[in-house]
Amino acid sequence: MELLQDKILEEALALKDEMIKNRRHLHEHPELGMDLKQTQAYVAERLKEMGYADVKRVGQAGLTVTVGQGTGKTILLRADMDALPILEDNELPYKSKIDGRMHACGHDMHTTMLLAAAKILKKYEQEIPGVVKLMFQPGEETMEGAKDMVAAGILENPRPDAGVMIHVMPGMPFDPGALTVTGAGPSMASVDWFKITVIGTGGHGSMPYLAVDPIVPMTAIHSGLSAIQSRELPPNAVVAVTVGEISGGVTSNVIPGEMVMGGTIRTYDEKHRQFIKERMTEIVTHIAKAFRCEGTVEFPAGAPFFESSKELSEHIQKVLPAYVGADKALPVFDSDVPAMGSEDFAVISQEIPACVMILAASDARKGQTYGVHHPKLILDEDALPYGAAAYAGVALSWLAANQ
């Protein structure tokens, strides 16, 4: 019998109204990247109300607390707190109050569920056979937060022996609250943001021969990037090079002096990741030069691929039915198409055994088909207690099994 399995879901369900209140507050007040002053203060205040006296700031905007006996193994539970620069397109009573910002990836749900797990764990602190370390992280969407918290010591004093996070899974045909876990091995792609700048000389549209048009090399660069995947990598390379932004110019009869193009590189192979970045730099530099322009590439942020622990994954598969119910525990998701999404908790997975639990948070069978990062995303709050129970239950059971 798993530790406290008859109590955890019951406790989580009893906290549902409180979770909805917390989640809606966070949803109404989204903050971006590493600038989470209100969110950080709100989370810290809720933790202090639960009796956590040791709420510690980690890095620029992260928080951590520990709960348990202070001896034995340590498991890390992580929730991200930042939102996205998206204008919400929903008419909800708790719609974002800040135009152009939205919790469109469910981080408000993640934070809420970890707060509820913190409350449950605090109540049963004397029965925890080890230490649970909670990690409230900024900057997941910008791939800055995990690195910042690692640099500031989140993996020290105490050092976790394993780490778990939850991510919502909307737009799928599952009951809200159903959970699965990543299987063994690489389970999410690495990511690198890139920004390409081509500088020419602006001029009047009637006299292009007096200007140096940066649009011409930028279009050639765009074509050249696609050739990296189709001509320079083996056919079985799991790679996605995506351009999501091209900007430059303000009117139709003026040649701009500068063009900017941005996107992401994603892969499961570190050698491919580095090769693409090197070739991208060469293509940009030389094509720009061929058209009498200057071209540069920046890689402002990134994260490695996520390495999912076999032992931890198998443990979570085994215990989830005990803590969320057999009807809510899904088998490991197996797809013919590699998941190219990225997650900066991958930084943690390169340091300690780690896994991602995936929580169904809207039901496509009921018309809730929008995925994360969509302005019409609506997540089902009925999922909240099951995520909180999974957080707490997995931590307790793993510590009990690894004394």
mmCIF file of C-alpha atoms in Angstrom:
data_model
loop_
_atom_site.group_PDB
_atom_site.id
_atom_site.type_symbol
_atom_site.label_atom_id
_atom_site.label_comp_id
_atom_site.label_asym_id
_atom_site.label_seq_id
_atom_site.Cartn_x
_atom_site.Cartn_y
_atom_site.Cartn_z
ATOM 1 C CA MET A 1 0.000 0.000 0.000
ATOM 2 C CA GLU A 2 1.356 3.405 -0.988
ATOM 3 C CA LEU A 3 1.988 5.968 1.730
ATOM 4 C CA LEU A 4 -1.197 7.917 2.611
ATOM 5 C CA GLN A 5 -2.901 6.764 -0.572
ATOM 6 C CA ASP A 6 -6.309 6.798 1.117
ATOM 7 C CA LYS A 7 -5.942 10.457 2.100
ATOM 8 C CA ILE A 8 -4.146 12.391 -0.667
ATOM 9 C CA LEU A 9 -6.887 12.589 -3.308
ATOM 10 C CA GLU A 10 -9.499 13.237 -0.631
ATOM 11 C CA GLU A 11 -7.412 16.149 0.659
ATOM 12 C CA ALA A 12 -6.884 17.485 -2.867
ATOM 13 C CA LEU A 13 -10.585 17.340 -3.719
ATOM 14 C CA ALA A 14 -11.353 19.222 -0.500
ATOM 15 C CA LEU A 15 -9.026 22.001 -1.677
ATOM 16 C CA LYS A 16 -10.713 22.415 -5.076
ATOM 17 C CA ASP A 17 -12.471 25.705 -4.280
ATOM 18 C CA GLU A 18 -9.267 27.153 -2.858
ATOM 19 C CA MET A 19 -7.361 26.025 -5.947
ATOM 20 C CA ILE A 20 -9.897 27.634 -8.257
ATOM 21 C CA LYS A 21 -9.556 30.899 -6.330
ATOM 22 C CA ASN A 22 -5.766 30.823 -6.581
ATOM 23 C CA ARG A 23 -5.780 29.787 -10.220
ATOM 24 C CA ARG A 24 -8.190 32.548 -11.255
ATOM 25 C CA HIS A 25 -6.174 35.187 -9.416
ATOM 26 C CA LEU A 26 -3.039 34.082 -11.260
ATOM 27 C CA HIS A 27 -4.910 33.920 -14.564
ATOM 28 C CA GLU A 28 -6.187 37.469 -14.139
ATOM 29 C CA HIS A 29 -2.710 38.818 -13.341
ATOM 30 C CA PRO A 30 -0.269 37.218 -15.828
ATOM 31 C CA GLU A 31 3.378 38.245 -15.790
ATOM 32 C CA LEU A 32 6.116 37.460 -18.291
ATOM 33 C CA GLY A 33 9.552 35.899 -18.261
ATOM 34 C CA MET A 34 11.711 36.749 -15.291
ATOM 35 C CA ASP A 35 9.643 39.739 -14.146
ATOM 36 C CA LEU A 36 7.129 38.083 -11.811
ATOM 37 C CA LYS A 37 6.966 40.449 -8.852
ATOM 38 C CA GLN A 38 3.231 40.078 -8.160
ATOM 39 C CA THR A 39 3.161 36.358 -8.860
ATOM 40 C CA GLN A 40 6.192 35.677 -6.694
ATOM 41 C CA ALA A 41 4.704 37.714 -3.829
ATOM 42 C CA TYR A 42 1.341 35.944 -4.137
ATOM 43 C CA VAL A 43 2.899 32.477 -4.063
ATOM 44 C CA ALA A 44 5.163 33.377 -1.146
ATOM 45 C CA GLU A 45 2.223 34.712 0.853
ATOM 46 C CA ARG A 46 0.162 31.549 0.266
ATOM 47 C CA LEU A 47 3.107 29.392 1.395
ATOM 48 C CA LYS A 48 3.594 31.447 4.545
ATOM 49 C CA GLU A 49 -0.115 31.065 5.358
ATOM 50 C CA MET A 50 0.396 27.280 5.216
ATOM 51 C CA GLY A 51 3.132 27.472 7.813
ATOM 52 C CA TYR A 52 6.221 27.545 5.636
ATOM 53 C CA ALA A 53 8.619 29.827 7.480
ATOM 54 C CA ASP A 54 11.572 29.157 5.176
ATOM 55 C CA VAL A 55 10.276 30.611 1.890
ATOM 56 C CA LYS A 56 13.461 31.394 -0.006
ATOM 57 C CA ARG A 57 13.974 33.467 -3.109
ATOM 58 C CA VAL A 58 16.170 31.686 -5.653
ATOM 59 C CA GLY A 59 17.672 33.640 -8.524
ATOM 60 C CA GLN A 60 15.828 36.523 -10.142
ATOM 61 C CA ALA A 61 12.253 35.433 -9.473
ATOM 62 C CA GLY A 62 12.164 31.842 -8.235
ATOM 63 C CA LEU A 63 10.979 30.506 -4.888
ATOM 64 C CA THR A 64 11.654 27.343 -2.925
ATOM 65 C CA VAL A 65 10.576 25.715 0.329
ATOM 66 C CA THR A 66 11.201 22.297 1.820
ATOM 67 C CA VAL A 67 8.902 20.019 3.779
ATOM 68 C CA GLY A 68 9.631 16.763 5.576
ATOM 69 C CA GLN A 69 11.880 15.270 8.199
ATOM 70 C CA GLY A 70 15.102 16.886 7.011
ATOM 71 C CA THR A 71 16.932 13.576 6.598
ATOM 72 C CA GLY A 72 17.045 10.894 3.921
ATOM 73 C CA LYS A 73 16.433 11.350 0.212
ATOM 74 C CA THR A 74 15.091 14.532 -1.399
ATOM 75 C CA ILE A 75 12.648 14.810 -4.290
ATOM 76 C CA LEU A 76 12.063 18.047 -6.218
ATOM 77 C CA LEU A 77 8.598 19.129 -7.405
ATOM 78 C CA ARG A 78 8.534 21.968 -9.917
ATOM 79 C CA ALA A 79 5.879 24.382 -11.229
ATOM 80 C CA ASP A 80 6.483 27.231 -13.660
ATOM 81 C CA MET A 81 4.797 30.600 -13.085
ATOM 82 C CA ASP A 82 5.203 32.797 -16.184
ATOM 83 C CA ALA A 83 2.630 33.649 -18.850
ATOM 84 C CA LEU A 84 2.827 34.437 -22.576
ATOM 85 C CA PRO A 85 2.642 37.688 -24.595
ATOM 86 C CA ILE A 86 -0.718 36.661 -26.091
ATOM 87 C CA LEU A 87 -3.974 38.668 -26.168
ATOM 88 C CA GLU A 88 -6.640 36.454 -24.606
ATOM 89 C CA ASP A 89 -9.646 35.861 -26.869
ATOM 90 C CA ASN A 90 -12.101 34.543 -24.286
ATOM 91 C CA GLU A 91 -14.979 36.092 -22.395
ATOM 92 C CA LEU A 92 -14.453 34.581 -18.965
ATOM 93 C CA PRO A 93 -15.238 36.102 -15.560
ATOM 94 C CA TYR A 94 -11.537 35.651 -14.764
ATOM 95 C CA LYS A 95 -10.154 36.741 -18.144
ATOM 96 C CA SER A 96 -6.673 38.282 -18.115
ATOM 97 C CA LYS A 97 -6.785 41.856 -16.890
ATOM 98 C CA ILE A 98 -3.606 42.766 -18.770
ATOM 99 C CA ASP A 99 -4.009 43.210 -22.525
ATOM 100 C CA GLY A 100 -1.444 41.277 -24.498
ATOM 101 C CA ARG A 101 -0.663 38.813 -21.707
ATOM 102 C CA MET A 102 -2.275 35.450 -21.038
ATOM 103 C CA HIS A 103 -1.677 32.232 -19.173
ATOM 104 C CA ALA A 104 -2.040 30.336 -22.446
ATOM 105 C CA CYS A 105 0.221 27.449 -21.452
ATOM 106 C CA GLY A 106 -1.351 26.515 -18.145
ATOM 107 C CA HIS A 107 1.363 27.746 -15.823
ATOM 108 C CA ASP A 108 -1.350 29.234 -13.624
ATOM 109 C CA MET A 109 -2.665 25.670 -13.245
ATOM 110 C CA HIS A 110 0.808 24.276 -12.531
ATOM 111 C CA THR A 111 1.498 26.835 -9.810
ATOM 112 C CA THR A 112 -1.928 26.334 -8.252
ATOM 113 C CA MET A 113 -1.534 22.551 -8.118
ATOM 114 C CA LEU A 114 1.895 22.757 -6.513
ATOM 115 C CA LEU A 115 0.551 25.186 -3.907
ATOM 116 C CA ALA A 116 -2.181 22.677 -3.064
ATOM 117 C CA ALA A 117 0.370 19.858 -2.889
ATOM 118 C CA ALA A 118 2.446 22.045 -0.563
ATOM 119 C CA LYS A 119 -0.550 22.418 1.754
ATOM 120 C CA ILE A 120 -1.236 18.679 1.795
ATOM 121 C CA LEU A 121 2.417 17.814 2.403
ATOM 122 C CA LYS A 122 2.656 20.349 5.214
ATOM 123 C CA LYS A 123 -0.358 18.774 6.933
ATOM 124 C CA TYR A 124 1.306 15.347 6.850
ATOM 125 C CA GLU A 125 4.863 16.560 7.322
ATOM 126 C CA GLN A 126 5.585 14.188 10.198
ATOM 127 C CA GLU A 127 4.883 11.200 7.941
ATOM 128 C CA ILE A 128 7.178 12.244 5.079
ATOM 129 C CA PRO A 129 10.155 9.835 5.028
ATOM 130 C CA GLY A 130 12.603 12.350 3.614
ATOM 131 C CA VAL A 131 12.455 15.833 2.104
ATOM 132 C CA VAL A 132 10.233 17.327 -0.579
ATOM 133 C CA LYS A 133 11.708 20.424 -2.188
ATOM 134 C CA LEU A 134 9.286 22.697 -4.039
ATOM 135 C CA MET A 135 10.507 24.769 -6.982
ATOM 136 C CA PHE A 136 8.369 27.680 -8.209
ATOM 137 C CA GLN A 137 10.105 28.778 -11.396
ATOM 138 C CA PRO A 138 9.979 31.888 -13.608
ATOM 139 C CA GLY A 139 10.962 32.177 -17.248
ATOM 140 C CA GLU A 140 10.020 28.794 -18.680
ATOM 141 C CA GLU A 141 8.647 30.337 -21.856
ATOM 142 C CA THR A 142 11.914 32.190 -22.410
ATOM 143 C CA MET A 143 14.074 29.195 -21.410
ATOM 144 C CA GLU A 144 15.793 31.344 -18.772
ATOM 145 C CA GLY A 145 14.226 30.298 -15.493
ATOM 146 C CA ALA A 146 15.585 26.811 -14.826
ATOM 147 C CA LYS A 147 19.139 27.843 -15.723
ATOM 148 C CA ASP A 148 18.839 30.862 -13.450
ATOM 149 C CA MET A 149 17.586 28.817 -10.516
ATOM 150 C CA VAL A 150 20.242 26.134 -11.023
ATOM 151 C CA ALA A 151 22.929 28.828 -11.076
ATOM 152 C CA ALA A 152 21.437 30.244 -7.856
ATOM 153 C CA GLY A 153 21.581 26.876 -6.078
ATOM 154 C CA ILE A 154 18.194 25.147 -6.404
ATOM 155 C CA LEU A 155 20.032 21.811 -6.730
ATOM 156 C CA GLU A 156 21.955 22.368 -3.512
ATOM 157 C CA ASN A 157 21.237 22.309 0.246
ATOM 158 C CA PRO A 158 19.677 19.790 -0.049
ATOM 159 C CA ARG A 159 20.520 18.349 -3.464
ATOM 160 C CA PRO A 160 17.482 16.547 -4.909
ATOM 161 C CA ASP A 161 17.835 12.893 -5.830
ATOM 162 C CA ALA A 162 14.971 13.062 -8.342
ATOM 163 C CA GLY A 163 12.735 15.704 -9.915
ATOM 164 C CA VAL A 164 9.155 15.782 -11.215
ATOM 165 C CA MET A 165 7.047 18.395 -12.990
ATOM 166 C CA ILE A 166 3.516 18.478 -14.386
ATOM 167 C CA HIS A 167 2.389 19.985 -17.667
ATOM 168 C CA VAL A 168 -1.220 20.322 -18.766
ATOM 169 C CA MET A 169 -2.358 18.585 -21.956
ATOM 170 C CA PRO A 170 -5.397 20.365 -23.449
ATOM 171 C CA GLY A 171 -7.300 19.550 -26.612
ATOM 172 C CA MET A 172 -7.066 15.771 -26.266
ATOM 173 C CA PRO A 173 -9.905 13.187 -25.971
ATOM 174 C CA PHE A 174 -9.401 12.426 -22.273
ATOM 175 C CA ASP A 175 -11.316 13.179 -19.094
ATOM 176 C CA PRO A 176 -9.935 16.222 -17.233
ATOM 177 C CA GLY A 177 -7.599 15.012 -14.509
ATOM 178 C CA ALA A 178 -6.312 11.975 -16.393
ATOM 179 C CA LEU A 179 -2.545 11.641 -16.111
ATOM 180 C CA THR A 180 0.325 9.958 -17.880
ATOM 181 C CA VAL A 181 4.096 10.247 -17.648
ATOM 182 C CA THR A 182 6.983 10.471 -20.077
ATOM 183 C CA GLY A 183 8.658 7.161 -20.872
ATOM 184 C CA ALA A 184 12.345 6.396 -20.604
ATOM 185 C CA GLY A 185 14.905 8.306 -22.647
ATOM 186 C CA PRO A 186 14.729 11.559 -24.648
ATOM 187 C CA SER A 187 11.117 12.742 -24.485
ATOM 188 C CA MET A 188 11.195 16.419 -25.510
ATOM 189 C CA ALA A 189 13.408 18.217 -27.990
ATOM 190 C CA SER A 190 16.159 20.696 -27.333
ATOM 191 C CA VAL A 191 15.409 24.260 -28.374
ATOM 192 C CA ASP A 192 17.425 27.284 -29.437
ATOM 193 C CA TRP A 193 15.901 30.637 -30.289
ATOM 194 C CA PHE A 194 17.616 32.441 -33.133
ATOM 195 C CA LYS A 195 17.547 36.023 -34.349
ATOM 196 C CA ILE A 196 18.957 36.823 -37.788
ATOM 197 C CA THR A 197 19.676 40.443 -38.667
ATOM 198 C CA VAL A 198 20.579 41.639 -42.163
ATOM 199 C CA ILE A 199 21.713 45.240 -42.508
ATOM 200 C CA GLY A 200 21.789 47.035 -45.852
ATOM 201 C CA THR A 201 21.248 50.636 -46.891
ATOM 202 C CA GLY A 202 17.738 52.019 -47.094
ATOM 203 C CA GLY A 203 16.443 54.089 -49.953
ATOM 204 C CA HIS A 204 13.508 55.209 -52.060
ATOM 205 C CA GLY A 205 11.518 52.517 -53.845
ATOM 206 C CA SER A 206 11.909 54.354 -57.165
ATOM 207 C CA MET A 207 15.711 54.130 -57.022
ATOM 208 C CA PRO A 208 16.669 50.682 -55.709
ATOM 209 C CA TYR A 209 20.073 50.899 -57.411
ATOM 210 C CA LEU A 210 21.031 53.619 -54.910
ATOM 211 C CA ALA A 211 20.159 51.382 -51.959
ATOM 212 C CA VAL A 212 21.398 48.009 -50.704
ATOM 213 C CA ASP A 213 18.208 46.036 -50.223
ATOM 214 C CA PRO A 214 18.345 43.619 -47.210
ATOM 215 C CA ILE A 215 15.089 41.939 -48.269
ATOM 216 C CA VAL A 216 16.816 40.152 -51.149
ATOM 217 C CA PRO A 217 19.419 38.304 -49.043
ATOM 218 C CA MET A 218 16.875 37.646 -46.293
ATOM 219 C CA THR A 219 14.645 35.735 -48.723
ATOM 220 C CA ALA A 220 17.662 33.746 -49.894
ATOM 221 C CA ILE A 221 18.632 33.035 -46.270
ATOM 222 C CA HIS A 222 15.118 31.751 -45.577
ATOM 223 C CA SER A 223 15.465 29.270 -48.456
ATOM 224 C CA GLY A 224 18.982 28.348 -47.353
ATOM 225 C CA LEU A 225 17.833 27.412 -43.847
ATOM 226 C CA SER A 226 15.381 24.832 -45.197
ATOM 227 C CA ALA A 227 18.224 23.221 -47.141
ATOM 228 C CA ILE A 228 20.084 22.427 -43.914
ATOM 229 C CA GLN A 229 17.441 19.880 -43.007
ATOM 230 C CA SER A 230 16.725 18.596 -46.508
ATOM 231 C CA ARG A 231 20.318 18.437 -47.823
ATOM 232 C CA GLU A 232 22.805 18.448 -44.958
ATOM 233 C CA LEU A 233 21.359 16.125 -42.316
ATOM 234 C CA PRO A 234 20.583 12.411 -42.596
ATOM 235 C CA PRO A 235 16.979 11.566 -43.482
ATOM 236 C CA ASN A 236 16.320 10.093 -40.036
ATOM 237 C CA ALA A 237 17.432 13.239 -38.186
ATOM 238 C CA VAL A 238 14.690 14.451 -35.827
ATOM 239 C CA VAL A 239 14.880 18.184 -36.470
ATOM 240 C CA ALA A 240 12.526 21.153 -36.781
ATOM 241 C CA VAL A 241 13.872 24.521 -37.953
ATOM 242 C CA THR A 242 11.019 27.009 -37.831
ATOM 243 C CA VAL A 243 10.906 30.678 -38.814
ATOM 244 C CA GLY A 244 8.112 32.412 -36.950
ATOM 245 C CA GLU A 245 8.929 36.066 -37.513
ATOM 246 C CA ILE A 246 10.153 38.254 -40.374
ATOM 247 C CA SER A 247 10.057 42.014 -39.936
ATOM 248 C CA GLY A 248 11.435 45.111 -41.618
ATOM 249 C CA GLY A 249 10.170 48.137 -43.444
ATOM 250 C CA VAL A 250 7.271 50.406 -42.617
ATOM 251 C CA THR A 251 5.767 51.300 -45.988
ATOM 252 C CA SER A 252 5.616 49.931 -49.509
ATOM 253 C CA ASN A 253 7.664 52.577 -51.344
ATOM 254 C CA VAL A 254 10.720 52.598 -49.061
ATOM 255 C CA ILE A 255 13.536 50.053 -49.074
ATOM 256 C CA PRO A 256 14.336 49.290 -45.415
ATOM 257 C CA GLY A 257 17.831 49.478 -44.056
ATOM 258 C CA GLU A 258 17.411 46.362 -41.906
ATOM 259 C CA MET A 259 15.527 43.074 -41.838
ATOM 260 C CA VAL A 260 15.075 40.717 -38.877
ATOM 261 C CA MET A 261 14.050 37.080 -38.897
ATOM 262 C CA GLY A 262 13.457 34.920 -35.831
ATOM 263 C CA GLY A 263 12.600 31.335 -35.045
ATOM 264 C CA THR A 264 13.616 28.159 -33.258
ATOM 265 C CA ILE A 265 15.784 25.089 -33.778
ATOM 266 C CA ARG A 266 14.637 21.850 -32.191
ATOM 267 C CA THR A 267 16.312 18.448 -32.213
ATOM 268 C CA TYR A 268 17.038 15.327 -30.173
ATOM 269 C CA ASP A 269 20.721 15.133 -31.071
ATOM 270 C CA GLU A 270 23.317 17.456 -29.538
ATOM 271 C CA LYS A 271 25.642 17.056 -32.547
ATOM 272 C CA HIS A 272 22.843 18.022 -34.927
ATOM 273 C CA ARG A 273 21.953 20.938 -32.665
ATOM 274 C CA GLN A 274 25.476 22.364 -32.832
ATOM 275 C CA PHE A 275 25.847 21.623 -36.567
ATOM 276 C CA ILE A 276 22.661 23.529 -37.421
ATOM 277 C CA LYS A 277 23.788 26.561 -35.435
ATOM 278 C CA GLU A 278 27.196 26.553 -37.156
ATOM 279 C CA ARG A 279 25.690 26.182 -40.635
ATOM 280 C CA MET A 280 23.077 28.834 -39.928
ATOM 281 C CA THR A 281 25.839 31.294 -39.027
ATOM 282 C CA GLU A 282 27.758 30.478 -42.226
ATOM 283 C CA ILE A 283 24.679 30.747 -44.454
ATOM 284 C CA VAL A 284 23.611 34.078 -42.989
ATOM 285 C CA THR A 285 27.073 35.609 -43.091
ATOM 286 C CA HIS A 286 27.955 34.579 -46.635
ATOM 287 C CA ILE A 287 24.574 35.140 -48.299
ATOM 288 C CA ALA A 288 24.339 38.616 -46.772
ATOM 289 C CA LYS A 289 27.858 39.402 -47.954
ATOM 290 C CA ALA A 290 27.048 38.184 -51.482
ATOM 291 C CA PHE A 291 24.357 40.866 -51.669
ATOM 292 C CA ARG A 292 26.593 43.598 -50.164
ATOM 293 C CA CYS A 293 24.886 43.428 -46.758
ATOM 294 C CA GLU A 294 26.002 42.472 -43.269
ATOM 295 C CA GLY A 295 24.366 39.440 -41.666
ATOM 296 C CA THR A 296 24.531 38.273 -38.048
ATOM 297 C CA VAL A 297 22.925 35.477 -36.006
ATOM 298 C CA GLU A 298 22.201 35.487 -32.285
ATOM 299 C CA PHE A 299 21.064 32.544 -30.165
ATOM 300 C CA PRO A 300 19.603 34.357 -27.132
ATOM 301 C CA ALA A 301 18.183 31.372 -25.246
ATOM 302 C CA GLY A 302 17.879 27.621 -25.356
ATOM 303 C CA ALA A 303 17.653 24.347 -23.472
ATOM 304 C CA PRO A 304 18.867 20.778 -24.017
ATOM 305 C CA PHE A 305 16.583 17.850 -24.786
ATOM 306 C CA PHE A 306 14.654 16.350 -21.865
ATOM 307 C CA GLU A 307 16.063 13.057 -20.589
ATOM 308 C CA SER A 308 13.304 11.074 -18.889
ATOM 309 C CA SER A 309 14.427 8.655 -16.178
ATOM 310 C CA LYS A 310 13.439 5.023 -16.719
ATOM 311 C CA GLU A 311 13.330 4.183 -13.012
ATOM 312 C CA LEU A 312 11.350 7.287 -12.063
ATOM 313 C CA SER A 313 8.944 6.845 -14.984
ATOM 314 C CA GLU A 314 8.259 3.248 -13.990
ATOM 315 C CA HIS A 315 7.699 4.277 -10.370
ATOM 316 C CA ILE A 316 5.181 6.959 -11.376
ATOM 317 C CA GLN A 317 3.336 4.547 -13.682
ATOM 318 C CA LYS A 318 3.048 2.115 -10.796
ATOM 319 C CA VAL A 319 1.764 4.541 -8.143
ATOM 320 C CA LEU A 320 -0.489 6.930 -10.076
ATOM 321 C CA PRO A 321 -3.560 4.660 -9.858
ATOM 322 C CA ALA A 322 -3.227 4.614 -6.058
ATOM 323 C CA TYR A 323 -3.246 8.398 -5.784
ATOM 324 C CA VAL A 324 -5.550 9.597 -8.583
ATOM 325 C CA GLY A 325 -7.662 6.495 -9.228
ATOM 326 C CA ALA A 326 -7.269 3.760 -11.796
ATOM 327 C CA ASP A 327 -9.665 5.544 -14.163
ATOM 328 C CA LYS A 328 -7.420 8.624 -14.218
ATOM 329 C CA ALA A 329 -4.091 6.838 -14.756
ATOM 330 C CA LEU A 330 -3.275 6.561 -18.452
ATOM 331 C CA PRO A 331 -0.579 4.364 -20.000
ATOM 332 C CA VAL A 332 2.624 5.989 -21.200
ATOM 333 C CA PHE A 333 1.769 7.926 -24.329
ATOM 334 C CA ASP A 334 3.339 6.351 -27.410
ATOM 335 C CA SER A 335 3.381 8.267 -30.699
ATOM 336 C CA ASP A 336 4.840 7.588 -34.124
ATOM 337 C CA VAL A 337 5.686 11.299 -34.343
ATOM 338 C CA PRO A 338 8.427 12.563 -31.999
ATOM 339 C CA ALA A 339 7.298 15.309 -29.647
ATOM 340 C CA MET A 340 9.174 18.439 -30.729
ATOM 341 C CA GLY A 341 7.966 20.626 -27.892
ATOM 342 C CA SER A 342 10.625 21.810 -25.466
ATOM 343 C CA GLU A 343 10.815 22.405 -21.745
ATOM 344 C CA ASP A 344 13.560 24.086 -19.759
ATOM 345 C CA PHE A 345 13.141 21.601 -16.900
ATOM 346 C CA ALA A 346 15.371 19.639 -19.298
ATOM 347 C CA VAL A 347 18.244 21.490 -17.603
ATOM 348 C CA ILE A 348 17.285 19.701 -14.386
ATOM 349 C CA SER A 349 16.920 16.370 -16.215
ATOM 350 C CA GLN A 350 20.558 16.581 -17.275
ATOM 351 C CA GLU A 351 21.573 16.827 -13.591
ATOM 352 C CA ILE A 352 19.253 14.434 -11.733
ATOM 353 C CA PRO A 353 16.737 11.711 -12.680
ATOM 354 C CA ALA A 354 13.585 13.514 -13.814
ATOM 355 C CA CYS A 355 10.185 12.944 -15.408
ATOM 356 C CA VAL A 356 7.218 14.921 -16.688
ATOM 357 C CA MET A 357 3.685 14.028 -15.688
ATOM 358 C CA ILE A 358 1.150 15.087 -18.308
ATOM 359 C CA LEU A 359 -2.310 16.148 -17.122
ATOM 360 C CA ALA A 360 -5.396 16.173 -19.352
ATOM 361 C CA ALA A 361 -6.935 19.588 -18.796
ATOM 362 C CA SER A 362 -9.629 19.903 -21.461
ATOM 363 C CA ASP A 363 -11.661 17.351 -23.399
ATOM 364 C CA ALA A 364 -11.636 17.495 -27.209
ATOM 365 C CA ARG A 365 -14.744 15.280 -27.229
ATOM 366 C CA LYS A 366 -16.628 18.206 -25.674
ATOM 367 C CA GLY A 367 -15.379 20.718 -28.222
ATOM 368 C CA GLN A 368 -12.399 21.935 -26.211
ATOM 369 C CA THR A 369 -9.953 21.523 -29.081
ATOM 370 C CA TYR A 370 -7.576 24.432 -28.557
ATOM 371 C CA GLY A 371 -4.025 23.625 -27.565
ATOM 372 C CA VAL A 372 -1.480 25.502 -25.515
ATOM 373 C CA HIS A 373 -0.347 28.945 -26.713
ATOM 374 C CA HIS A 374 -3.736 29.593 -28.328
ATOM 375 C CA PRO A 375 -5.626 32.792 -27.393
ATOM 376 C CA LYS A 376 -8.881 30.817 -27.042
ATOM 377 C CA LEU A 377 -7.474 28.178 -24.704
ATOM 378 C CA ILE A 378 -9.771 27.376 -21.774
ATOM 379 C CA LEU A 379 -8.565 24.830 -19.238
ATOM 380 C CA ASP A 380 -10.909 22.687 -17.153
ATOM 381 C CA GLU A 381 -10.489 23.375 -13.439
ATOM 382 C CA ASP A 382 -11.866 19.924 -12.612
ATOM 383 C CA ALA A 383 -8.342 18.688 -13.396
ATOM 384 C CA LEU A 384 -6.741 20.667 -10.556
ATOM 385 C CA PRO A 385 -7.237 18.214 -7.641
ATOM 386 C CA TYR A 386 -5.786 15.323 -9.637
ATOM 387 C CA GLY A 387 -2.630 17.252 -10.481
ATOM 388 C CA ALA A 388 -2.193 18.250 -6.847
ATOM 389 C CA ALA A 389 -2.724 14.647 -5.714
ATOM 390 C CA ALA A 390 -0.216 13.411 -8.298
ATOM 391 C CA TYR A 391 2.417 15.887 -7.124
ATOM 392 C CA ALA A 392 2.009 14.925 -3.463
ATOM 393 C CA GLY A 393 1.469 11.223 -3.983
ATOM 394 C CA VAL A 394 4.424 10.689 -6.285
ATOM 395 C CA ALA A 395 6.712 12.552 -3.875
ATOM 396 C CA LEU A 396 5.564 10.567 -0.850
ATOM 397 C CA SER A 397 5.695 7.195 -2.583
ATOM 398 C CA TRP A 398 9.100 7.809 -4.130
ATOM 399 C CA LEU A 399 10.580 8.822 -0.780
ATOM 400 C CA ALA A 400 9.024 5.771 0.900
ATOM 401 C CA ALA A 401 10.458 3.492 -1.788
ATOM 402 C CA ASN A 402 13.934 5.047 -1.607
ATOM 403 C CA GLN A 403 14.639 5.306 2.120
#
